[in-house]
């Protein structure tokens, strides 16, 4: 088990480039299974979860060639469907939640798709019902082995239909879209997810020959086509990493510039940090955060009541950044209520912040009230364990602002979502060592 040793209390300075978006990569990489032609993808992040998916594609028979850092070609012209029923696949597929999105493309192109119950972050129950209910409505037959926890869908030919999704699941919508593009007739998906990464997937599929309209809205209309061709695609920068660096700059009173952030795809992220009193300046397509040497003050609502920040499906505020917001609030002037609506266990890392001296009241599994220190009392260094990707980085930010030397164990969780994070932080002055 790897460990980070962090000497906190140092100001950072410089520029940092966000990696390609992890959540987009997991969708886009599965889409290469929809065509036998060559697909080139750029700005792929070099992180554990993405590399696991690339290796899984290789075992499926996809030809993968690395062109340069972050750029690969994929060609799924000789897919090994027997691998799907092997014991090795049950191991490989279980280790990555994003592997669920191979089911839609395989079902659409080959008439069958299988997956073991996927793993992933320990952030509460994350149902797969949306995925399979959508595929069943397209005409697939569903089967599940309770003993092996193994799912399967099969169909001779998918047929377009109307469906209203129970939840606006991003991965569920992606799976259904990838199946529907090769279905017979028209499919309408209402209450579809509309995150920028899902928009990216739809735009890529349209370049491959799909006919998807309503991209960016919660109603997608898909006219099925017989086949798709190759294309070239570039990932967006990772908005969660961008938000992480905004929080890092504020907590460490550092002047940082985050480059090439694709401002138009950030939604409420800049404005939400501004509500905490953080100055977020737009410079072209970069974000500049000046050193907050005098701290930052949380806004109240216009009637004077305490600010509440909560997550919601896009275009609401992403749940992946609530833990960062919570950490940043620990040194603000004022108080804020953090309401985690979409997952049930993501606030349980706050006990580690309380051990560091933060003033946090965990009201229940979904709500925490943070009373900011206004830097009158710094966080204290400690030893802690990363429970998941986002909480792990939040604890890392806390440690970089704390007085003394902290250690974070189980950093493999952080590596699942952040590319060479220790090297990149050292480049802007952080005192961090990988043990």
Short mmCIF file of N, CA and C in Angstrom, two decimals, residues 33 56-63 75-86 88-89 102 106 109-110 112 114:
data_model
loop_
_atom_site.label_atom_id
_atom_site.label_comp_id
_atom_site.label_asym_id
_atom_site.label_seq_id
_atom_site.Cartn_x
_atom_site.Cartn_y
_atom_site.Cartn_z
N UNK A 33 -15.73 0.07 -29.53
CA UNK A 33 -16.25 -1.27 -29.85
C UNK A 33 -17.37 -1.22 -30.87
N UNK A 56 -8.41 -4.07 -20.67
CA UNK A 56 -9.57 -4.92 -20.88
C UNK A 56 -9.93 -4.96 -22.37
N UNK A 57 -9.86 -3.80 -23.05
CA UNK A 57 -10.13 -3.76 -24.48
C UNK A 57 -9.13 -4.61 -25.26
N UNK A 58 -7.87 -4.55 -24.83
CA UNK A 58 -6.85 -5.39 -25.48
C UNK A 58 -7.20 -6.87 -25.36
N UNK A 59 -7.66 -7.27 -24.17
CA UNK A 59 -8.00 -8.68 -23.97
C UNK A 59 -9.24 -9.08 -24.77
N UNK A 60 -10.05 -8.09 -25.11
CA UNK A 60 -11.21 -8.33 -25.97
C UNK A 60 -10.81 -8.46 -27.45
N UNK A 61 -9.55 -8.20 -27.73
CA UNK A 61 -9.08 -8.31 -29.09
C UNK A 61 -8.95 -6.99 -29.82
N UNK A 62 -9.18 -5.88 -29.15
CA UNK A 62 -9.04 -4.57 -29.78
C UNK A 62 -7.55 -4.28 -29.98
N UNK A 63 -7.19 -3.86 -31.18
CA UNK A 63 -5.81 -3.49 -31.47
C UNK A 63 -5.57 -2.08 -30.95
N UNK A 75 -8.65 -0.23 -32.79
CA UNK A 75 -9.36 -0.85 -33.91
C UNK A 75 -9.96 -2.17 -33.43
N UNK A 76 -11.30 -2.20 -33.41
CA UNK A 76 -12.03 -3.37 -32.92
C UNK A 76 -12.56 -4.18 -34.11
N UNK A 77 -11.64 -4.64 -34.97
CA UNK A 77 -12.06 -5.38 -36.17
C UNK A 77 -11.99 -6.89 -35.99
N UNK A 78 -11.57 -7.35 -34.82
CA UNK A 78 -11.49 -8.80 -34.57
C UNK A 78 -11.71 -9.04 -33.08
N UNK A 79 -12.94 -8.77 -32.63
CA UNK A 79 -13.27 -8.83 -31.21
C UNK A 79 -13.41 -10.29 -30.76
N UNK A 80 -12.79 -10.60 -29.64
CA UNK A 80 -12.79 -11.95 -29.08
C UNK A 80 -13.94 -12.08 -28.08
N UNK A 81 -15.10 -12.50 -28.56
CA UNK A 81 -16.27 -12.59 -27.69
C UNK A 81 -16.16 -13.71 -26.67
N UNK A 82 -15.32 -14.71 -26.92
CA UNK A 82 -15.15 -15.80 -25.96
C UNK A 82 -14.57 -15.30 -24.64
N UNK A 83 -13.78 -14.23 -24.71
CA UNK A 83 -13.19 -13.66 -23.50
C UNK A 83 -14.28 -13.25 -22.50
N UNK A 84 -15.45 -12.82 -23.02
CA UNK A 84 -16.53 -12.35 -22.17
C UNK A 84 -17.06 -13.43 -21.23
N UNK A 85 -16.88 -14.68 -21.59
CA UNK A 85 -17.39 -15.77 -20.78
C UNK A 85 -16.28 -16.49 -20.01
N UNK A 86 -15.10 -15.89 -19.99
CA UNK A 86 -13.96 -16.50 -19.30
C UNK A 86 -13.90 -16.09 -17.84
N UNK A 88 -11.23 -15.11 -16.40
CA UNK A 88 -10.37 -13.93 -16.33
C UNK A 88 -11.18 -12.65 -16.51
N UNK A 89 -12.18 -12.69 -17.41
CA UNK A 89 -13.02 -11.50 -17.62
C UNK A 89 -13.79 -11.16 -16.35
N UNK A 102 -19.13 -1.26 -21.58
CA UNK A 102 -18.84 -2.07 -22.77
C UNK A 102 -20.10 -2.85 -23.18
N UNK A 106 -21.29 -3.72 -27.20
CA UNK A 106 -21.20 -5.13 -27.57
C UNK A 106 -22.58 -5.67 -27.95
N UNK A 109 -23.59 -4.24 -31.48
CA UNK A 109 -22.82 -4.70 -32.64
C UNK A 109 -22.80 -6.22 -32.78
N UNK A 110 -22.78 -6.92 -31.65
CA UNK A 110 -22.60 -8.37 -31.69
C UNK A 110 -23.79 -9.17 -31.14
N UNK A 112 -24.77 -9.45 -28.03
CA UNK A 112 -24.68 -9.90 -26.65
C UNK A 112 -23.62 -9.09 -25.90
N UNK A 114 -21.86 -8.94 -21.78
CA UNK A 114 -21.81 -9.51 -20.43
C UNK A 114 -20.89 -8.66 -19.56
#
